[in-house]
GROMACS .gro file of C-alpha atoms in nm:
model
  513
    1MET     CA    1  11.308  11.996  12.631
    2ALA     CA    2  10.972  11.842  12.623
    3ILE     CA    3  10.609  11.791  12.510
    4VAL     CA    4  10.445  12.140  12.463
    5LYS     CA    5  10.172  12.187  12.648
    6MET     CA    6   9.835  12.238  12.460
    7SER     CA    7   9.447  12.388  12.478
    8HIS     CA    8   9.155  12.284  12.308
    9PHE     CA    9   8.873  12.576  12.211
   10ASN     CA   10   8.584  12.637  12.091
   11ALA     CA   11   8.456  12.950  11.900
   12LEU     CA   12   8.193  13.134  11.785
   13VAL     CA   13   8.232  13.423  11.532
   14PHE     CA   14   8.074  13.603  11.317
   15ASN     CA   15   8.044  13.498  10.930
   16GLU     CA   16   8.151  13.803  10.781
   17ASP     CA   17   8.441  13.764  10.984
   18LEU     CA   18   8.547  13.431  10.919
   19ASP     CA   19   8.837  13.532  10.651
   20GLN     CA   20   8.950  13.856  10.800
   21ILE     CA   21   9.027  13.582  11.182
   22LEU     CA   22   9.192  13.282  10.902
   23HIS     CA   23   9.425  13.541  10.779
   24SER     CA   24   9.519  13.613  11.142
   25LEU     CA   25   9.576  13.324  11.285
   26GLN     CA   26   9.794  13.199  10.934
   27ARG     CA   27  10.065  13.471  11.126
   28PHE     CA   28  10.103  13.213  11.391
   29SER     CA   29  10.045  12.886  11.261
   30ASN     CA   30   9.974  12.700  11.543
   31VAL     CA   31   9.650  12.641  11.493
   32SER     CA   32   9.507  12.278  11.466
   33PHE     CA   33   9.153  12.272  11.357
   34THR     CA   34   8.932  11.953  11.423
   35ASP     CA   35   8.676  11.799  11.198
   36GLN     CA   36   8.303  11.946  11.325
   37SER     CA   37   8.138  11.884  10.942
   38LYS     CA   38   8.029  11.519  11.009
   39LEU     CA   39   7.846  11.618  11.320
   40GLU     CA   40   7.501  11.623  11.376
   41ASP     CA   41   7.341  11.955  11.481
   42ASN     CA   42   6.976  12.119  11.433
   43VAL     CA   43   7.145  12.476  11.402
   44PHE     CA   44   7.433  12.442  11.254
   45ASP     CA   45   7.506  12.302  10.879
   46SER     CA   46   7.837  12.157  10.728
   47TYR     CA   47   7.971  12.446  10.576
   48ILE     CA   48   7.969  12.457  10.173
   49SER     CA   49   8.229  12.695   9.992
   50SER     CA   50   8.166  12.885   9.701
   51TYR     CA   51   8.557  12.940   9.622
   52ASP     CA   52   8.600  12.796   9.279
   53PHE     CA   53   8.880  12.562   9.321
   54GLU     CA   54   8.922  12.490   8.936
   55SER     CA   55   8.990  12.798   8.806
   56SER     CA   56   9.230  12.832   9.110
   57GLU     CA   57   9.405  12.527   9.015
   58HIS     CA   58   9.401  12.548   8.660
   59LEU     CA   59   9.558  12.914   8.759
   60LEU     CA   60   9.850  12.700   8.973
   61GLU     CA   61   9.897  12.545   8.682
   62HIS     CA   62   9.910  12.817   8.414
   63ILE     CA   63  10.215  12.991   8.685
   64LYS     CA   64  10.416  12.601   8.689
   65ILE     CA   65  10.395  12.559   8.277
   66ALA     CA   66  10.534  12.958   8.292
   67LEU     CA   67  10.766  12.870   8.583
   68LYS     CA   68  10.958  12.590   8.421
   69THR     CA   69  10.992  12.733   8.067
   70LEU     CA   70  11.183  13.023   8.235
   71LYS     CA   71  11.349  12.843   8.460
   72ASP     CA   72  11.467  12.585   8.075
   73SER     CA   73  11.507  12.944   7.955
   74LYS     CA   74  11.807  13.039   8.236
   75PRO     CA   75  12.193  12.953   8.223
   76LYS     CA   76  12.255  12.636   8.442
   77ARG     CA   77  12.548  12.774   8.572
   78GLY     CA   78  12.473  12.809   8.984
   79ASP     CA   79  12.142  12.649   8.942
   80MET     CA   80  12.222  12.463   9.280
   81ILE     CA   81  12.248  12.703   9.448
   82LYS     CA   82  11.955  12.962   9.377
   83ASN     CA   83  11.690  12.697   9.349
   84LEU     CA   84  11.784  12.609   9.697
   85SER     CA   85  11.815  12.937   9.853
   86SER     CA   86  11.473  13.065   9.892
   87GLN     CA   87  11.386  13.404  10.001
   88THR     CA   88  11.181  13.421  10.335
   89MET     CA   89  10.943  13.691  10.378
   90THR     CA   90  10.576  13.671  10.600
   91TYR     CA   91  10.289  13.625  10.530
   92ASP     CA   92  10.133  13.982  10.538
   93ALA     CA   93  10.413  14.140  10.361
   94LEU     CA   94  10.385  13.853  10.088
   95GLN     CA   95  10.007  13.916  10.093
   96GLU     CA   96  10.047  14.298  10.038
   97HIS     CA   97  10.319  14.231   9.733
   98VAL     CA   98  10.089  14.039   9.547
   99GLU     CA   99   9.838  14.248   9.586
  100ASN     CA  100  10.039  14.496   9.449
  101SER     CA  101  10.161  14.300   9.157
  102ASP     CA  102   9.929  14.209   8.842
  103LEU     CA  103   9.951  13.825   8.749
  104ASN     CA  104   9.705  13.864   8.469
  105HIS     CA  105  10.056  14.109   8.300
  106LEU     CA  106  10.277  13.853   8.417
  107LEU     CA  107  10.130  13.539   8.229
  108ASP     CA  108  10.015  13.797   7.948
  109MET     CA  109  10.398  13.865   7.913
  110TYR     CA  110  10.462  13.464   7.961
  111SER     CA  111  10.209  13.396   7.664
  112LYS     CA  112  10.361  13.671   7.441
  113SER     CA  113  10.737  13.550   7.512
  114TYR     CA  114  10.715  13.186   7.509
  115ALA     CA  115  10.371  13.059   7.374
  116SER     CA  116  10.254  13.040   7.011
  117ILE     CA  117   9.912  13.133   6.975
  118GLN     CA  118   9.943  13.093   6.584
  119THR     CA  119   9.817  12.731   6.479
  120GLU     CA  120   9.765  12.878   6.040
  121ILE     CA  121   9.923  13.092   5.822
  122GLY     CA  122   9.769  13.120   5.503
  123ASN     CA  123   9.624  12.750   5.456
  124PHE     CA  124   9.865  12.584   5.625
  125LYS     CA  125   9.833  12.412   5.929
  126LEU     CA  126  10.138  12.468   6.176
  127SER     CA  127  10.284  12.208   6.418
  128ILE     CA  128  10.553  12.339   6.671
  129PRO     CA  129  10.748  12.237   6.921
  130TRP     CA  130  10.693  12.435   7.200
  131GLU     CA  131  10.309  12.407   7.174
  132GLU     CA  132  10.381  12.075   7.286
  133ALA     CA  133  10.696  12.064   7.567
  134SER     CA  134  10.947  12.363   7.670
  135LEU     CA  135  11.224  12.350   7.455
  136SER     CA  136  11.626  12.497   7.592
  137ILE     CA  137  11.790  12.756   7.389
  138GLU     CA  138  12.048  12.522   7.278
  139GLU     CA  139  11.764  12.309   7.111
  140LEU     CA  140  11.620  12.543   6.939
  141GLU     CA  141  11.915  12.726   6.757
  142SER     CA  142  12.012  12.318   6.633
  143TYR     CA  143  11.703  12.468   6.400
  144HIS     CA  144  11.862  12.700   6.106
  145SER     CA  145  11.609  12.814   5.847
  146TYR     CA  146  11.866  12.738   5.586
  147ASN     CA  147  11.800  12.332   5.696
  148LEU     CA  148  11.436  12.467   5.522
  149MET     CA  149  11.273  12.124   5.300
  150ILE     CA  150  10.968  12.163   5.108
  151GLY     CA  151  10.753  11.892   4.910
  152THR     CA  152  10.482  11.738   4.856
  153VAL     CA  153  10.382  11.359   4.978
  154ASP     CA  154  10.098  11.098   4.853
  155PRO     CA  155   9.797  11.145   5.051
  156ILE     CA  156   9.778  10.769   5.076
  157ASN     CA  157  10.132  10.784   5.258
  158LYS     CA  158  10.042  11.103   5.490
  159GLU     CA  159   9.987  10.925   5.823
  160GLN     CA  160  10.249  10.687   5.823
  161PHE     CA  161  10.520  11.003   5.671
  162GLU     CA  162  10.374  11.163   5.961
  163SER     CA  163  10.377  10.903   6.215
  164GLU     CA  164  10.768  10.865   6.162
  165LEU     CA  165  10.826  11.219   6.144
  166LYS     CA  166  10.693  11.270   6.462
  167LYS     CA  167  10.977  11.062   6.606
  168LEU     CA  168  11.237  11.287   6.536
  169HIS     CA  169  11.303  11.545   6.741
  170LYS     CA  170  11.031  11.757   6.717
  171PRO     CA  171  11.091  11.936   6.369
  172TYR     CA  172  10.864  12.235   6.305
  173VAL     CA  173  10.636  12.137   6.018
  174MET     CA  174  10.382  12.352   5.840
  175ARG     CA  175  10.116  12.148   5.664
  176ASN     CA  176   9.891  12.159   5.381
  177GLY     CA  177   9.656  11.873   5.268
  178ASN     CA  178   9.370  12.044   5.056
  179GLU     CA  179   9.538  11.934   4.727
  180ASP     CA  180   9.582  11.609   4.538
  181ARG     CA  181   9.917  11.588   4.700
  182VAL     CA  182   9.948  11.673   5.074
  183SER     CA  183  10.191  11.995   5.063
  184TYR     CA  184  10.470  12.046   5.346
  185VAL     CA  185  10.685  12.312   5.486
  186ILE     CA  186  10.991  12.175   5.730
  187ILE     CA  187  11.266  12.274   5.950
  188PRO     CA  188  11.383  11.994   6.161
  189GLN     CA  189  11.677  12.039   6.406
  190LEU     CA  190  12.062  11.979   6.214
  191ARG     CA  191  12.076  11.596   6.342
  192ASP     CA  192  11.768  11.482   6.183
  193CYS     CA  193  11.845  11.613   5.885
  194SER     CA  194  11.954  11.283   5.734
  195ASP     CA  195  11.712  11.084   5.896
  196VAL     CA  196  11.465  11.339   5.732
  197ALA     CA  197  11.605  11.259   5.404
  198ILE     CA  198  11.608  10.918   5.478
  199LEU     CA  199  11.213  10.941   5.525
  200PHE     CA  200  11.153  11.129   5.165
  201ASP     CA  201  11.314  10.818   4.963
  202LYS     CA  202  11.077  10.580   5.132
  203TYR     CA  203  10.736  10.813   5.119
  204ASP     CA  204  10.844  10.929   4.754
  205PHE     CA  205  10.856  11.281   4.936
  206GLU     CA  206  10.886  11.521   4.580
  207LYS     CA  207  11.110  11.802   4.723
  208ARG     CA  208  10.999  12.136   4.582
  209SER     CA  209  11.105  12.526   4.613
  210ASP     CA  210  10.879  12.772   4.822
  211ILE     CA  211  10.836  12.958   4.474
  212SER     CA  212  10.752  12.689   4.263
  213MET     CA  213  10.480  12.651   4.528
  214ASN     CA  214  10.385  13.019   4.531
  215ILE     CA  215  10.446  13.069   4.905
  216GLU     CA  216  10.691  13.269   4.919
  217SER     CA  217  10.523  13.510   5.197
  218GLU     CA  218  10.420  13.143   5.405
  219VAL     CA  219  10.782  13.047   5.403
  220GLN     CA  220  10.901  13.356   5.519
  221GLU     CA  221  10.638  13.405   5.800
  222PHE     CA  222  10.649  13.083   5.928
  223ILE     CA  223  11.033  13.101   5.953
  224SER     CA  224  11.030  13.488   6.126
  225ILE     CA  225  10.789  13.274   6.423
  226HIS     CA  226  11.090  13.077   6.501
  227GLU     CA  227  11.351  13.388   6.510
  228HIS     CA  228  11.117  13.572   6.695
  229TYR     CA  229  11.064  13.286   6.937
  230LEU     CA  230  11.405  13.218   6.944
  231ASP     CA  231  11.465  13.577   6.987
  232LYS     CA  232  11.219  13.659   7.291
  233ARG     CA  233  11.411  13.311   7.501
  234SER     CA  234  11.730  13.424   7.400
  235ASP     CA  235  11.718  13.828   7.528
  236LEU     CA  236  11.580  13.685   7.849
  237ALA     CA  237  11.861  13.445   7.913
  238SER     CA  238  12.085  13.724   7.922
  239GLN     CA  239  11.873  13.948   8.145
  240GLU     CA  240  11.946  13.674   8.437
  241ALA     CA  241  11.855  13.992   8.669
  242TYR     CA  242  11.516  14.030   8.513
  243SER     CA  243  11.502  13.658   8.471
  244ASP     CA  244  11.558  13.609   8.871
  245HIS     CA  245  11.257  13.856   8.923
  246TYR     CA  246  11.006  13.768   8.706
  247GLN     CA  247  11.023  13.425   8.893
  248LYS     CA  248  11.002  13.539   9.216
  249GLU     CA  249  10.673  13.722   9.160
  250LEU     CA  250  10.536  13.410   9.009
  251GLU     CA  251  10.648  13.248   9.291
  252MET     CA  252  10.445  13.454   9.518
  253HIS     CA  253  10.153  13.478   9.393
  254TYR     CA  254  10.189  13.047   9.344
  255GLU     CA  255  10.237  13.086   9.724
  256VAL     CA  256   9.903  13.368   9.810
  257ILE     CA  257   9.739  13.087   9.559
  258MET     CA  258   9.781  12.776   9.764
  259ASN     CA  259   9.709  12.977  10.062
  260ALA     CA  260   9.394  13.075   9.949
  261ILE     CA  261   9.315  12.678   9.861
  262LEU     CA  262   9.433  12.595  10.182
  263LEU     CA  263   9.168  12.857  10.364
  264GLU     CA  264   8.921  12.718  10.149
  265GLU     CA  265   8.986  12.378  10.256
  266THR     CA  266   8.955  12.443  10.623
  267LYS     CA  267   8.681  12.635  10.634
  268GLU     CA  268   8.566  12.246  10.533
  269PHE     CA  269   8.602  12.153  10.916
  270PHE     CA  270   8.365  12.431  11.059
  271THR     CA  271   8.009  12.416  11.079
  272GLN     CA  272   7.780  12.747  11.022
  273SER     CA  273   7.429  12.859  11.046
  274GLU     CA  274   7.305  13.201  10.866
  275SER     CA  275   7.492  13.438  11.081
  276MET     CA  276   7.775  13.232  11.279
  277THR     CA  277   8.034  13.016  11.187
  278TYR     CA  278   8.115  12.760  11.506
  279MET     CA  279   8.495  12.615  11.515
  280SER     CA  280   8.684  12.412  11.766
  281GLY     CA  281   9.050  12.277  11.768
  282TRP     CA  282   9.361  12.288  11.927
  283ILE     CA  283   9.623  12.578  12.063
  284GLN     CA  284   9.998  12.584  12.205
  285THR     CA  285   9.911  12.689  12.544
  286GLU     CA  286  10.122  12.997  12.526
  287ASP     CA  287   9.916  13.094  12.259
  288VAL     CA  288   9.584  13.133  12.373
  289GLU     CA  289   9.649  13.507  12.527
  290LYS     CA  290   9.691  13.564  12.103
  291LEU     CA  291   9.446  13.353  12.003
  292GLU     CA  292   9.199  13.531  12.269
  293SER     CA  293   9.301  13.843  12.101
  294LEU     CA  294   9.257  13.749  11.722
  295ILE     CA  295   8.906  13.628  11.814
  296VAL     CA  296   8.768  13.778  12.046
  297SER     CA  297   8.664  14.112  11.863
  298ASP     CA  298   8.278  14.155  12.012
  299GLU     CA  299   8.088  14.064  12.355
  300ALA     CA  300   7.870  13.854  12.093
  301VAL     CA  301   8.131  13.630  12.017
  302TYR     CA  302   8.235  13.325  12.198
  303LEU     CA  303   8.554  13.119  12.324
  304GLU     CA  304   8.594  12.881  12.547
  305ILE     CA  305   8.942  12.723  12.555
  306GLU     CA  306   9.094  12.460  12.805
  307ASP     CA  307   9.371  12.232  12.866
  308ALA     CA  308   9.424  11.972  12.678
  309ASP     CA  309   9.309  11.619  12.839
  310LYS     CA  310   9.669  11.447  12.891
  311ASP     CA  311   9.507  11.139  12.805
  312SER     CA  312   9.333  11.226  12.511
  313ARG     CA  313   9.463  11.010  12.179
  314ASP     CA  314   9.388  11.383  12.019
  315VAL     CA  315   9.602  11.608  12.110
  316PRO     CA  316   9.865  11.709  11.889
  317ILE     CA  317  10.183  11.618  11.951
  318VAL     CA  318  10.488  11.930  11.912
  319LEU     CA  319  10.855  11.839  12.041
  320LYS     CA  320  11.040  12.115  12.187
  321ASN     CA  321  11.362  12.092  12.223
  322ASN     CA  322  11.757  12.302  12.194
  323LYS     CA  323  11.921  12.332  11.899
  324ILE     CA  324  12.091  12.055  11.937
  325ILE     CA  325  11.852  11.807  12.055
  326SER     CA  326  11.602  11.936  11.804
  327VAL     CA  327  11.810  11.770  11.524
  328PHE     CA  328  11.689  11.399  11.666
  329GLU     CA  329  11.307  11.476  11.608
  330PRO     CA  330  11.284  11.349  11.288
  331ILE     CA  331  11.450  11.007  11.453
  332THR     CA  332  11.192  11.020  11.686
  333SER     CA  333  10.889  11.084  11.419
  334MET     CA  334  11.012  10.825  11.176
  335TYR     CA  335  10.878  10.583  11.487
  336ALA     CA  336  10.671  10.753  11.679
  337LEU     CA  337  10.583  11.040  11.840
  338PRO     CA  338  10.503  11.014  12.193
  339THR     CA  339  10.101  11.010  12.347
  340TYR     CA  340  10.033  11.364  12.529
  341ASN     CA  341  10.068  11.227  12.860
  342GLU     CA  342  10.406  11.087  12.802
  343LEU     CA  343  10.763  11.249  12.773
  344ASP     CA  344  10.970  11.348  12.478
  345PRO     CA  345  11.199  11.023  12.400
  346THR     CA  346  11.408  11.267  12.234
  347PRO     CA  347  11.674  11.387  12.464
  348ILE     CA  348  11.749  11.053  12.588
  349LEU     CA  349  11.759  10.910  12.227
  350ALA     CA  350  11.984  11.165  12.097
  351PRO     CA  351  12.267  11.024  12.274
  352PHE     CA  352  12.252  10.715  12.213
  353TYR     CA  353  12.158  10.727  11.845
  354ALA     CA  354  12.471  10.949  11.770
  355LEU     CA  355  12.700  10.723  11.987
  356PHE     CA  356  12.546  10.374  11.776
  357PHE     CA  357  12.567  10.570  11.453
  358GLY     CA  358  12.938  10.661  11.502
  359MET     CA  359  12.995  10.315  11.633
  360MET     CA  360  12.904  10.168  11.312
  361LEU     CA  361  13.034  10.414  11.013
  362ALA     CA  362  13.303  10.486  11.287
  363ASP     CA  363  13.597  10.609  11.031
  364LEU     CA  364  13.822  10.917  11.104
  365GLY     CA  365  13.816  11.050  10.732
  366TYR     CA  366  13.438  11.016  10.644
  367GLY     CA  367  13.333  11.171  10.959
  368ILE     CA  368  13.556  11.476  10.928
  369ILE     CA  369  13.421  11.487  10.554
  370MET     CA  370  13.039  11.441  10.709
  371PHE     CA  371  13.116  11.797  10.882
  372VAL     CA  372  13.346  11.979  10.691
  373VAL     CA  373  13.077  11.955  10.402
  374MET     CA  374  12.749  11.989  10.584
  375SER     CA  375  12.885  12.281  10.829
  376VAL     CA  376  12.967  12.464  10.499
  377ALA     CA  377  12.639  12.372  10.293
  378LEU     CA  378  12.475  12.486  10.632
  379ARG     CA  379  12.638  12.825  10.576
  380ILE     CA  380  12.596  12.901  10.206
  381ILE     CA  381  12.262  12.753  10.140
  382ASN     CA  382  11.944  12.838  10.279
  383PHE     CA  383  11.726  12.527  10.341
  384LYS     CA  384  11.378  12.437  10.484
  385PRO     CA  385  11.307  12.386  10.826
  386GLY     CA  386  11.298  11.997  10.812
  387MET     CA  387  11.580  12.008  10.586
  388GLU     CA  388  11.847  12.226  10.772
  389LYS     CA  389  11.748  11.989  11.049
  390MET     CA  390  11.856  11.656  10.867
  391ILE     CA  391  12.156  11.866  10.745
  392ARG     CA  392  12.259  11.954  11.094
  393LEU     CA  393  12.198  11.566  11.239
  394LEU     CA  394  12.396  11.458  10.941
  395LYS     CA  395  12.679  11.768  11.083
  396TYR     CA  396  12.671  11.598  11.433
  397LEU     CA  397  12.653  11.216  11.336
  398GLY     CA  398  13.005  11.314  11.101
  399VAL     CA  399  13.185  11.426  11.507
  400THR     CA  400  13.033  11.097  11.674
  401THR     CA  401  13.178  10.902  11.330
  402ALA     CA  402  13.516  11.097  11.392
  403LEU     CA  403  13.522  10.998  11.690
  404TRP     CA  404  13.448  10.613  11.677
  405GLY     CA  405  13.682  10.598  11.372
  406PHE     CA  406  14.028  10.744  11.614
  407ILE     CA  407  13.935  10.519  11.821
  408TYR     CA  408  13.927  10.231  11.607
  409GLY     CA  409  14.212  10.318  11.392
  410SER     CA  410  14.049  10.340  11.044
  411PHE     CA  411  14.104  10.643  10.820
  412PHE     CA  412  13.926  10.639  10.517
  413GLY     CA  413  13.910  10.204  10.574
  414GLY     CA  414  14.263  10.180  10.657
  415ILE     CA  415  14.408  10.346  10.303
  416ILE     CA  416  14.576  10.599  10.540
  417PRO     CA  417  14.732  10.376  10.850
  418MET     CA  418  14.706  10.522  11.238
  419LYS     CA  419  14.759  10.384  11.535
  420ALA     CA  420  14.401  10.228  11.741
  421ILE     CA  421  14.284  10.263  12.131
  422ILE     CA  422  14.081   9.949  12.083
  423ASP     CA  423  14.214   9.695  11.787
  424ILE     CA  424  13.853   9.535  11.650
  425SER     CA  425  14.066   9.266  11.479
  426THR     CA  426  14.227   9.163  11.835
  427ASP     CA  427  13.970   9.325  12.076
  428PHE     CA  428  13.705   9.212  11.931
  429ASN     CA  429  13.555   9.029  12.265
  430PHE     CA  430  13.572   9.369  12.437
  431VAL     CA  431  13.402   9.544  12.183
  432LEU     CA  432  13.101   9.293  12.134
  433VAL     CA  433  13.132   9.306  12.543
  434LEU     CA  434  13.136   9.679  12.542
  435ALA     CA  435  12.834   9.659  12.243
  436ILE     CA  436  12.605   9.455  12.504
  437ILE     CA  437  12.704   9.652  12.830
  438LEU     CA  438  12.589   9.996  12.626
  439GLY     CA  439  12.316   9.782  12.490
  440LEU     CA  440  12.172   9.712  12.816
  441PHE     CA  441  12.240  10.010  12.989
  442HIS     CA  442  12.017  10.191  12.685
  443LEU     CA  443  11.750   9.919  12.753
  444PHE     CA  444  11.761   9.971  13.165
  445LEU     CA  445  11.750  10.327  13.104
  446GLY     CA  446  11.431  10.292  12.885
  447LEU     CA  447  11.317  10.081  13.165
  448GLY     CA  448  11.369  10.398  13.421
  449VAL     CA  449  11.189  10.661  13.204
  450LYS     CA  450  10.872  10.420  13.209
  451GLY     CA  451  10.865  10.402  13.601
  452TYR     CA  452  10.881  10.772  13.629
  453ILE     CA  453  10.556  10.775  13.452
  454PHE     CA  454  10.368  10.639  13.620
  455PHE     CA  455  10.535  10.697  13.966
  456ARG     CA  456  10.444  11.083  13.802
  457ASP     CA  457  10.043  10.969  13.757
  458GLY     CA  458  10.062  10.786  14.100
  459LYS     CA  459  10.107  10.485  13.961
  460LYS     CA  460  10.314  10.308  14.207
  461ARG     CA  461  10.217   9.933  14.164
  462TYR     CA  462  10.316   9.888  13.807
  463ILE     CA  463  10.670  10.020  13.869
  464ILE     CA  464  10.704   9.682  14.014
  465TYR     CA  465  10.486   9.510  13.772
  466ASP     CA  466  10.630   9.672  13.452
  467VAL     CA  467  10.980   9.743  13.558
  468LEU     CA  468  11.121   9.605  13.877
  469PHE     CA  469  11.001   9.268  13.742
  470TRP     CA  470  11.179   9.306  13.428
  471TYR     CA  471  11.500   9.443  13.592
  472MET     CA  472  11.475   9.151  13.808
  473THR     CA  473  11.489   8.919  13.484
  474LEU     CA  474  11.731   9.153  13.334
  475SER     CA  475  11.985   9.143  13.570
  476GLY     CA  476  11.953   8.784  13.679
  477LEU     CA  477  12.014   8.648  13.286
  478VAL     CA  478  12.362   8.915  13.293
  479ILE     CA  479  12.471   8.744  13.594
  480ILE     CA  480  12.391   8.365  13.395
  481ILE     CA  481  12.514   8.503  13.079
  482SER     CA  482  12.783   8.681  13.150
  483GLN     CA  483  12.969   8.369  13.285
  484MET     CA  484  13.037   8.275  12.900
  485PHE     CA  485  13.285   8.565  12.895
  486SER     CA  486  13.450   8.630  13.200
  487PRO     CA  487  13.416   8.385  13.555
  488ILE     CA  488  13.380   8.759  13.723
  489LEU     CA  489  13.030   8.672  13.853
  490GLU     CA  490  13.027   8.362  13.873
  491PRO     CA  491  13.013   8.384  14.276
  492TYR     CA  492  12.664   8.561  14.189
  493THR     CA  493  12.554   8.239  14.004
  494LYS     CA  494  12.224   8.109  14.237
  495ILE     CA  495  12.169   8.521  14.345
  496GLY     CA  496  12.133   8.573  13.914
  497GLN     CA  497  11.914   8.214  13.884
  498ILE     CA  498  11.667   8.366  14.146
  499LEU     CA  499  11.617   8.700  14.009
  500ALA     CA  500  11.577   8.558  13.701
  501ILE     CA  501  11.302   8.308  13.736
  502VAL     CA  502  11.140   8.588  13.948
  503GLY     CA  503  11.118   8.824  13.698
  504MET     CA  504  10.978   8.602  13.488
  505ILE     CA  505  10.690   8.507  13.656
  506GLY     CA  506  10.606   8.815  13.744
  507ILE     CA  507  10.647   8.930  13.432
  508VAL     CA  508  10.374   8.644  13.302
  509LEU     CA  509  10.138   8.657  13.609
  510THR     CA  510  10.079   9.069  13.601
  511ASN     CA  511  10.126   9.120  13.219
  512GLY     CA  512   9.787   9.185  13.058
  513ARG     CA  513   9.655   9.316  13.366
   0.00000   0.00000   0.00000
């Protein structure tokens, strides 16, 4: 239960080995690189990447669109559990799997199944909803060929007519503006039919038939596009196992591309000569042997490792606690991580945070619900590590909430009556004094930890300046103020005054030294 011991390293590796070494380092992910690119050097220059970031970003966007459309096509039931339950896979296994999978083929399947690349039918221009946004199967099924509306509009009204038409729920539109009148073939959603009819009256839409306009084949092809698209979406939605597999494959490719981008961005921290790359960073001391085995592959490679300077503020902080205490680490991080030469406050913070949280919420019913709901969630859902810690924290806080609720006799705010051990409506002075005592104990303990750090670092006189004087001041004030509640310490009033005065003078004289 402490701050993890860190080591600093400097390394020279051959340029041809750089990618392999970085891939290997990703396996245990405990390396933090320092930026060397801005340092002036006569031998090494800043790393210049030839990686095509733009193409990779474009590919990621394509995958995201495919994943979104796939998600929209799947049945809604059970989505929450499936989306939160992610499959875990090692980096090597993920890389090997993706290398044996054809991303272009997957995206080609997407484009054939979901996207319309057809923009014209004969002399007609097409405007199809899914070219702008993915539609659910329910929305697609609301379009029916028997709602087909065909006719013409005067070119003067064309822009206003189309503007108001677009405000509806994405109708299918086929338009030909090469004649004296602009021709339209429209398939609206069922709920928009009456609104479209109003627009027809407003802009003198002349209704025609496909036969009278001699466009039977164009209209039939227009209808076929929608039916083909709907069939594809429905077919994939009904094959849930295939759909899940397809989604996981794309997610794996997305992860590998993101790793590749991260790898290239990491290289920008390095400097290079014609044959060698210089890197510098931090690693957990327990992983030093792993680092040596990964990097030192040839006698010409240079690697220097030394223990981190305990007074350095550049050392990355990693906390290591047992399973229960570790869930309180996000609370520590929320305020400020300790510096490398300090102690991890989490083991001391944890019991007090749980205790004070329970005192404030203090309800047996709420506590039981928190504990049960969070316990069930941890069993049935595979959360990410950060979220899992938060859920586990709420589970433990449910215990202290229930405990203080039992002490105060609160069950769902009094809906269910129960006898209190401490009745806060009548024993409010006792509760106030109890809270003050717990707070003072917390404060004194914190000062004690500070004194231990000074003792450990050989700064014994600092214990007097920054700990003892505060102990004297606080103890004196406690003796004086306690007489407002109880006369039990009245005989020690003089001692309390002396302690408070001497302590405050000592703080003023030594603070800011």
